């Protein structure tokens, strides 16, 4: 992690560059997988699971008794922690429900909108050594609150053909109806096209490696909606003299340990804080089981010293971080200046880890600069807002002349006739 002092504005774009991802070669690997699943369904899934996950799965769907078994395997303390997180995530996402208002736009013309759940949604949870059961909660709880009638989950099996018990337990407590043992691009294809066993869904959510991400983007061109484009995780920390270097270092490392391609940036006006934080990072990283990954991520990472907090907030907004921590006594004021960010953590005790797990906000957030235009997953992602309107004879008399005038100006005579025929005395 390098310290960069007072860079010129002209150099900011270079300093804010993310580790490059080249997805073109990935598309050419993923496309045949999608095609094969579309053509051969379950048979293709079994073959890909054998090829990529090195395991034969007897049945794709996780049987009912496996959930009870998982419940016994997850220890009590973890269950209590999951319950705490579940409650907070539910409370926060319920707050996102809005009661739609009926609006009279003109006398006799009533318009309103209604949020109607997407009937079938598919969640993807990556496998691997550290199963992301927290992501099960983050994606399934809002789906459940929104009222999605079918919530399916795909996740790859381990070497013995099983799913991690914490993933199954989280699925059960967050109301998931079906879990399937399949991962990778083939799982995305299964949910996009449907197979004999796995139902086709209308929207796919969830993180994944570059193959999963490429598959989601490819199927979203015509077959199914997706949550958002996903990339490597990132964190920006804004800190001043009021911050504690050890706290800041711990936050930088908590993000760096996600993966070798993660990126963390520290912005500060204090040279002393920059140096002390760097020392702390070097001490704390040695103690991490995932030190290797974290060190790789730190190579993509920087500490940037600028003259003023205004400059810092400009640079942070240029970067559009997925996560932003403002470690300052003045966090509330600085928060007003945030324009581009996925999720913001204010003050010295608001560690980003809290948002990853249990504070209640969603941890599925826009990466790779998408925070300029996208928000993280929330209840709106699981519903369509359908608009309704009802017009009385008086209402049509009030807006009819405007409609006819505009239709005729666009040379759409039938449109104008549809009004005229109703207004005839
Ligand atoms: Zn994290």
Coordinates of C-alpha atoms and ligand atoms in Angstrom, one line a residue:
X1 CA 0.0 0.0 0.0
X2 CA 1.6 3.2 -1.2
X3 CA 1.2 6.7 0.3
X4 CA 0.6 9.3 -2.3
X5 CA 0.9 12.9 -1.2
X6 CA -1.1 15.8 -2.7
X7 CA -1.6 14.5 -6.2
X8 CA -2.7 17.0 -9.0
X9 CA -6.3 16.7 -10.1
X10 CA -5.1 15.6 -13.5
X11 CA -3.6 12.5 -11.9
X12 CA -6.8 11.5 -10.0
X13 CA -8.2 9.2 -12.7
X14 CA -5.0 7.2 -12.7
X15 CA -5.0 6.9 -8.9
X16 CA -8.6 5.9 -8.8
X17 CA -8.2 3.1 -11.5
X18 CA -9.6 -0.2 -10.4
X19 CA -7.9 -3.5 -11.1
X20 CA -8.8 -4.3 -14.7
X21 CA -11.1 -7.1 -15.6
X22 CA -11.1 -8.4 -19.1
X23 CA -14.4 -10.2 -19.6
X24 CA -14.2 -10.9 -23.3
X25 CA -12.4 -14.2 -23.0
X26 CA -14.8 -15.2 -20.2
X27 CA -17.8 -14.7 -22.5
X28 CA -16.5 -17.2 -25.0
X29 CA -16.1 -19.9 -22.3
X30 CA -19.6 -19.2 -20.8
X31 CA -21.6 -19.0 -23.9
X32 CA -21.4 -22.7 -24.8
X33 CA -22.3 -23.6 -21.2
X34 CA -25.5 -21.6 -21.4
X35 CA -26.3 -23.2 -24.8
X36 CA -25.7 -26.7 -23.5
X37 CA -28.0 -26.1 -20.5
X38 CA -30.7 -24.5 -22.6
X39 CA -30.6 -27.6 -24.9
X40 CA -30.1 -30.5 -22.5
X41 CA -31.4 -29.2 -19.1
X42 CA -30.7 -31.4 -16.1
X43 CA -28.4 -33.7 -18.0
X44 CA -26.1 -30.8 -18.9
X45 CA -26.2 -29.6 -15.2
X46 CA -25.1 -33.0 -14.0
X47 CA -22.2 -33.1 -16.5
X48 CA -21.0 -29.6 -15.7
X49 CA -21.2 -30.3 -11.9
X50 CA -19.0 -33.4 -12.5
X51 CA -16.6 -31.4 -14.7
X52 CA -16.3 -28.2 -12.6
X53 CA -17.1 -29.3 -9.1
X54 CA -15.7 -32.8 -9.4
X55 CA -18.7 -34.5 -7.8
X56 CA -21.7 -36.6 -8.9
X57 CA -24.9 -35.3 -7.5
X58 CA -27.7 -37.9 -7.3
X59 CA -30.6 -35.4 -7.0
X60 CA -30.4 -31.7 -7.9
X61 CA -32.8 -30.5 -5.3
X62 CA -31.8 -30.5 -1.6
X63 CA -34.3 -32.8 0.1
X64 CA -36.5 -31.6 3.0
X65 CA -34.6 -33.7 5.6
X66 CA -31.3 -32.0 4.8
X67 CA -32.7 -28.8 6.3
X68 CA -33.4 -30.5 9.6
X69 CA -30.0 -32.1 9.6
X70 CA -28.4 -28.7 8.9
X71 CA -30.3 -27.1 11.8
X72 CA -28.6 -29.7 14.1
X73 CA -25.2 -29.0 12.7
X74 CA -25.2 -25.2 13.1
X75 CA -24.2 -24.3 16.6
X76 CA -26.5 -22.4 18.9
X77 CA -24.4 -19.2 19.0
X78 CA -24.3 -18.9 15.3
X79 CA -28.0 -19.5 15.1
X80 CA -28.6 -16.7 17.6
X81 CA -26.3 -14.4 15.5
X82 CA -28.2 -15.3 12.3
X83 CA -31.5 -14.6 14.1
X84 CA -30.2 -11.1 15.3
X85 CA -29.1 -10.3 11.7
X86 CA -32.4 -11.6 10.3
X87 CA -34.5 -9.4 12.5
X88 CA -32.5 -6.3 11.7
X89 CA -32.5 -7.0 7.9
X90 CA -36.2 -7.6 8.1
X91 CA -36.9 -4.4 10.1
X92 CA -34.8 -2.2 7.7
X93 CA -36.3 -3.7 4.5
X94 CA -39.9 -3.6 5.8
X95 CA -39.4 0.2 6.2
X96 CA -38.8 0.4 2.5
X97 CA -42.5 -0.6 1.8
X98 CA -44.4 2.5 0.7
X99 CA -48.1 2.9 0.7
X100 CA -49.0 4.2 -2.8
X101 CA -51.0 7.4 -3.0
X102 CA -53.9 7.9 -5.5
X103 CA -53.4 11.2 -7.3
X104 CA -56.1 13.2 -9.0
X105 CA -54.0 14.8 -11.8
X106 CA -57.0 16.6 -13.3
X107 CA -60.6 16.6 -12.1
X108 CA -62.0 13.2 -13.1
X109 CA -58.6 11.6 -13.8
X110 CA -57.2 9.4 -11.1
X111 CA -53.7 7.8 -11.4
X112 CA -51.9 5.5 -8.9
X113 CA -49.3 2.8 -8.8
X114 CA -49.0 -0.4 -7.0
X115 CA -46.0 -2.5 -6.1
X116 CA -46.6 -6.1 -7.2
X117 CA -44.0 -8.7 -6.4
X118 CA -41.9 -10.4 -9.1
X119 CA -43.5 -13.9 -8.9
X120 CA -40.3 -16.0 -9.4
X121 CA -36.9 -15.0 -8.3
X122 CA -33.6 -16.9 -8.3
X123 CA -30.8 -16.4 -5.9
X124 CA -27.2 -17.4 -6.5
X125 CA -24.8 -18.1 -3.6
X126 CA -21.2 -19.0 -4.4
X127 CA -19.6 -22.0 -2.8
X128 CA -16.0 -22.4 -1.7
X129 CA -14.3 -22.5 1.6
X130 CA -16.1 -19.6 3.1
X131 CA -19.8 -20.0 2.3
X132 CA -21.7 -16.7 2.1
X133 CA -24.7 -17.6 4.2
X134 CA -25.0 -13.9 5.1
X135 CA -25.8 -13.2 1.4
X136 CA -28.7 -15.7 1.6
X137 CA -30.3 -13.5 4.3
X138 CA -29.6 -10.3 2.3
X139 CA -31.2 -11.6 -0.9
X140 CA -34.0 -13.8 0.5
X141 CA -35.5 -11.6 3.2
X142 CA -36.5 -8.7 0.9
X143 CA -37.8 -11.2 -1.6
X144 CA -40.0 -12.7 1.2
X145 CA -41.2 -9.2 2.4
X146 CA -42.0 -8.2 -1.2
X147 CA -44.2 -11.3 -1.5
X148 CA -42.3 -13.2 -4.3
X149 CA -44.2 -16.5 -4.4
X150 CA -41.3 -18.6 -5.6
X151 CA -37.8 -18.0 -4.3
X152 CA -35.3 -20.5 -5.5
X153 CA -31.6 -20.8 -4.6
X154 CA -28.7 -22.3 -6.5
X155 CA -25.4 -23.0 -4.9
X156 CA -22.6 -25.4 -5.8
X157 CA -22.2 -28.6 -3.8
X158 CA -18.9 -29.4 -1.9
X159 CA -16.7 -32.5 -2.8
X160 CA -19.1 -34.8 -1.0
X161 CA -22.2 -33.4 -2.9
X162 CA -23.5 -31.5 0.1
X163 CA -24.4 -27.9 0.8
X164 CA -22.8 -26.1 3.8
X165 CA -25.3 -26.4 6.8
X166 CA -25.2 -22.6 7.5
X167 CA -26.3 -21.9 4.0
X168 CA -29.3 -24.3 4.3
X169 CA -30.1 -22.9 7.8
X170 CA -30.1 -19.3 6.5
X171 CA -32.2 -20.4 3.5
X172 CA -34.8 -22.0 5.8
X173 CA -35.1 -19.1 8.2
X174 CA -35.5 -16.6 5.4
X175 CA -38.3 -18.4 3.6
X176 CA -36.7 -20.0 0.6
X177 CA -38.8 -22.7 -1.0
X178 CA -36.3 -24.7 -3.0
X179 CA -32.5 -25.1 -2.9
X180 CA -30.6 -26.7 -5.8
X181 CA -27.1 -28.1 -5.8
X182 CA -25.6 -26.4 -8.8
X183 CA -23.2 -23.6 -9.3
X184 CA -21.3 -21.5 -11.8
X185 CA -22.6 -20.3 -15.2
X186 CA -24.7 -23.5 -15.5
X187 CA -26.7 -22.5 -12.5
X188 CA -27.4 -19.1 -14.0
X189 CA -28.5 -20.8 -17.2
X190 CA -30.8 -23.2 -15.3
X191 CA -32.6 -20.3 -13.6
X192 CA -32.8 -18.2 -16.8
X193 CA -34.1 -21.0 -19.1
X194 CA -35.5 -23.5 -16.7
X195 CA -34.7 -27.3 -16.7
X196 CA -36.8 -30.4 -15.9
X197 CA -36.1 -29.8 -12.2
X198 CA -35.2 -26.1 -11.8
X199 CA -37.9 -23.6 -12.6
X200 CA -37.3 -20.7 -14.9
X201 CA -37.3 -17.4 -12.9
X202 CA -37.9 -13.8 -14.0
X203 CA -35.0 -12.2 -12.1
X204 CA -31.6 -13.5 -10.8
X205 CA -29.8 -12.0 -7.9
X206 CA -26.5 -12.7 -6.2
X207 CA -22.7 -12.5 -6.4
X208 CA -20.3 -14.8 -8.1
X209 CA -17.0 -15.2 -9.9
X210 CA -16.3 -13.8 -13.3
X211 CA -18.0 -16.7 -15.0
X212 CA -21.2 -16.3 -13.0
X213 CA -21.1 -12.5 -13.6
X214 CA -20.6 -13.0 -17.4
X215 CA -23.4 -15.6 -17.4
X216 CA -25.8 -13.2 -15.7
X217 CA -24.9 -10.4 -18.1
X218 CA -25.4 -12.7 -21.1
X219 CA -28.8 -14.1 -20.0
X220 CA -30.0 -10.6 -19.2
X221 CA -29.8 -9.6 -22.8
X222 CA -33.1 -11.3 -23.5
X223 CA -34.2 -14.0 -21.1
X224 CA -34.3 -12.7 -17.6
X225 CA -33.6 -9.6 -15.4
X226 CA -30.6 -9.4 -13.1
X227 CA -29.9 -7.4 -10.0
X228 CA -26.8 -5.5 -11.1
X229 CA -23.4 -6.0 -12.7
X230 CA -21.1 -7.3 -10.0
X231 CA -17.4 -6.8 -9.7
X232 CA -14.6 -7.1 -7.1
X233 CA -15.4 -5.5 -3.7
X234 CA -14.1 -2.1 -2.7
X235 CA -13.9 0.3 0.2
X236 CA -12.9 3.9 0.6
X237 CA -12.2 5.3 4.0
X238 CA -12.2 9.0 4.7
X239 CA -10.3 9.8 7.9
X240 CA -9.0 12.9 9.7
X241 CA -6.9 13.5 12.9
X242 CA -9.9 12.4 15.0
X243 CA -9.6 8.8 13.6
X244 CA -7.9 5.9 15.4
X245 CA -5.2 4.3 13.1
X246 CA -5.8 0.8 14.4
X247 CA -9.6 1.1 13.7
X248 CA -9.0 2.4 10.2
X249 CA -6.4 -0.3 9.5
X250 CA -8.9 -3.0 10.6
X251 CA -11.5 -1.7 8.2
X252 CA -9.1 -1.6 5.3
X253 CA -8.1 -5.2 6.0
X254 CA -11.7 -6.4 6.4
X255 CA -12.3 -5.4 2.9
X256 CA -8.9 -6.5 1.5
X257 CA -9.5 -10.1 2.8
X258 CA -12.5 -10.5 0.5
X259 CA -10.2 -11.3 -2.5
X260 CA -7.0 -10.6 -4.3
X261 CA -8.8 -8.3 -6.7
X262 CA -10.4 -6.2 -3.9
X263 CA -9.4 -2.6 -3.6
X264 CA -9.2 -0.3 -0.6
X265 CA -8.4 3.4 -0.6
X266 CA -7.7 5.6 2.4
X267 CA -8.2 9.4 2.0
X268 CA -6.9 11.7 4.6
X269 CA -5.7 15.2 5.3
X270 CA -3.3 14.0 8.0
X271 CA 0.1 12.8 7.1
X272 CA 0.5 11.4 10.6
X273 CA -2.7 9.3 10.4
X274 CA -1.6 8.0 6.9
X275 CA 1.8 6.8 8.3
X276 CA 0.4 5.3 11.5
X277 CA -2.4 3.5 9.7
X278 CA 0.0 2.0 7.2
X279 CA 2.1 0.7 10.1
X280 CA -1.0 -0.8 11.7
X281 CA -2.0 -2.5 8.5
X282 CA 1.4 -4.2 8.3
X283 CA 1.1 -5.4 11.9
X284 CA -2.6 -6.6 11.7
X285 CA -2.3 -8.3 8.3
X286 CA 0.2 -10.8 9.7
X287 CA -2.4 -12.1 12.1
X288 CA -5.0 -12.9 9.4
X289 CA -5.7 -16.4 8.2
X290 CA -6.3 -14.9 4.8
X291 CA -3.1 -12.7 4.9
X292 CA -2.0 -13.8 1.4
X293 CA -5.3 -12.6 -0.3
X294 CA -5.3 -9.4 1.8
X295 CA -1.7 -8.6 0.8
X296 CA -2.5 -9.1 -2.9
X297 CA -5.5 -6.7 -2.5
X298 CA -3.2 -4.2 -0.8
X299 CA -1.1 -4.1 -3.9
X300 CA -4.1 -2.6 -5.7
X301 CA -4.7 -0.2 -2.8
X302 CA -3.5 3.3 -1.9
X303 CA -3.4 5.9 0.8
X304 CA -4.0 9.4 -0.6
X305 CA -3.2 12.6 1.3
X306 CA -5.0 15.7 0.1
X307 CA -5.1 19.3 1.4
X308 CA -8.7 19.7 2.3
X309 CA -11.8 17.6 3.2
X310 CA -13.5 19.3 0.2
X311 CA -10.9 17.8 -2.2
X312 CA -11.3 14.5 -0.5
X313 CA -15.0 14.4 -1.0
X314 CA -14.6 15.4 -4.6
X315 CA -12.1 12.5 -5.2
X316 CA -14.4 10.0 -3.3
X317 CA -17.3 11.0 -5.5
X318 CA -15.2 10.5 -8.6
X319 CA -14.3 7.0 -7.4
X320 CA -17.9 6.1 -6.5
X321 CA -17.0 3.4 -3.9
X322 CA -19.2 0.4 -3.1
X323 CA -18.5 1.0 0.6
X324 CA -17.5 4.4 2.1
X325 CA -16.5 4.9 5.8
X326 CA -16.2 8.4 7.1
X327 CA -14.1 8.2 10.2
X328 CA -14.3 11.7 11.5
X329 CA -15.9 13.6 14.4
X330 CA -17.4 15.6 11.6
X331 CA -18.9 12.6 9.8
X332 CA -22.5 14.0 9.7
X333 CA -21.5 17.1 7.8
X334 CA -19.2 15.2 5.4
X335 CA -22.0 12.8 4.7
X336 CA -24.0 15.6 3.2
X337 CA -21.3 15.8 0.5
X338 CA -21.6 12.2 -0.6
X339 CA -23.0 12.0 -4.2
X340 CA -21.7 8.6 -5.4
X341 CA -21.5 5.6 -3.1
X342 CA -23.2 2.3 -2.5
X343 CA -23.4 2.3 1.3
X344 CA -22.0 4.9 3.8
X345 CA -20.7 4.2 7.3
X346 CA -20.5 7.2 9.6
X347 CA -18.3 7.8 12.7
X348 CA -15.5 5.9 14.5
X349 CA -17.6 2.9 15.6
X350 CA -19.5 2.2 12.4
X351 CA -17.4 -0.5 11.0
X352 CA -18.2 -1.8 7.5
X353 CA -18.4 -5.3 8.9
X354 CA -21.6 -4.4 10.7
X355 CA -23.2 -3.6 7.4
X356 CA -21.9 -6.8 5.9
X357 CA -23.8 -8.9 8.4
X358 CA -26.2 -7.5 10.9
X359 CA -27.0 -3.8 11.1
X360 CA -29.9 -4.2 8.7
X361 CA -28.8 -2.6 5.5
X362 CA -28.2 -4.7 2.4
X363 CA -24.7 -5.8 1.6
X364 CA -25.3 -6.4 -2.1
X365 CA -24.0 -3.1 -3.5
X366 CA -22.8 -1.6 -6.7
X367 CA -19.1 -2.0 -7.5
X368 CA -16.8 -0.9 -10.2
X369 CA -18.1 2.7 -10.3
X370 CA -21.7 1.6 -10.9
X371 CA -22.6 3.6 -7.7
X372 CA -22.7 6.6 -10.0
X373 CA -26.0 5.3 -11.3
X374 CA -27.1 2.2 -9.4
X375 CA -28.1 1.6 -5.8
X376 CA -27.7 -1.6 -3.7
X377 CA -30.3 -4.3 -3.5
X378 CA -33.5 -3.1 -1.8
X379 CA -37.2 -4.0 -1.7
X380 CA -37.8 -2.2 -5.0
X381 CA -35.7 -4.8 -6.8
X382 CA -38.2 -7.5 -6.0
X383 CA -41.3 -5.6 -7.2
X384 CA -42.7 -4.0 -10.3
X385 CA -44.5 -0.7 -9.9
X386 CA -47.6 -1.1 -12.0
X387 CA -49.4 2.1 -12.8
X388 CA -53.2 2.3 -12.9
X389 CA -55.6 5.0 -14.0
X390 CA -59.3 5.6 -14.2
X391 CA -61.0 8.4 -16.1
X392 CA -64.6 9.6 -15.7
X393 CA -66.6 11.2 -18.5
X394 CA -65.9 14.5 -16.9
X395 CA -62.2 13.6 -16.7
X396 CA -62.1 12.8 -20.4
X397 CA -63.8 16.1 -21.2
X398 CA -61.1 17.8 -19.2
X399 CA -58.0 16.2 -20.8
X400 CA -59.5 15.0 -24.1
X401 CA -58.8 18.1 -26.2
X402 CA -55.1 18.1 -25.1
X403 CA -54.8 14.4 -26.0
X404 CA -56.4 14.9 -29.4
X405 CA -54.3 17.9 -30.2
X406 CA -51.1 16.0 -29.4
X407 CA -52.1 12.9 -31.3
X408 CA -52.9 14.9 -34.4
X409 CA -49.6 16.7 -34.2
X410 CA -47.9 13.3 -34.1
X411 CA -50.1 12.2 -37.0
X412 CA -51.7 9.3 -35.0
X413 CA -55.3 9.8 -36.1
X414 CA -56.6 6.6 -34.4
X415 CA -55.4 7.9 -31.1
X416 CA -57.4 11.1 -31.5
X417 CA -60.5 9.2 -32.7
X418 CA -60.5 7.1 -29.5
X419 CA -61.1 10.2 -27.6
X420 CA -63.4 11.9 -30.1
X421 CA -65.7 8.9 -30.3
X422 CA -66.3 9.1 -26.5
X423 CA -66.8 12.9 -26.4
X424 CA -69.5 12.9 -29.2
X425 CA -72.7 14.6 -28.0
Ligands
LIG1 ZN1 -16.8 -6.8 3.5

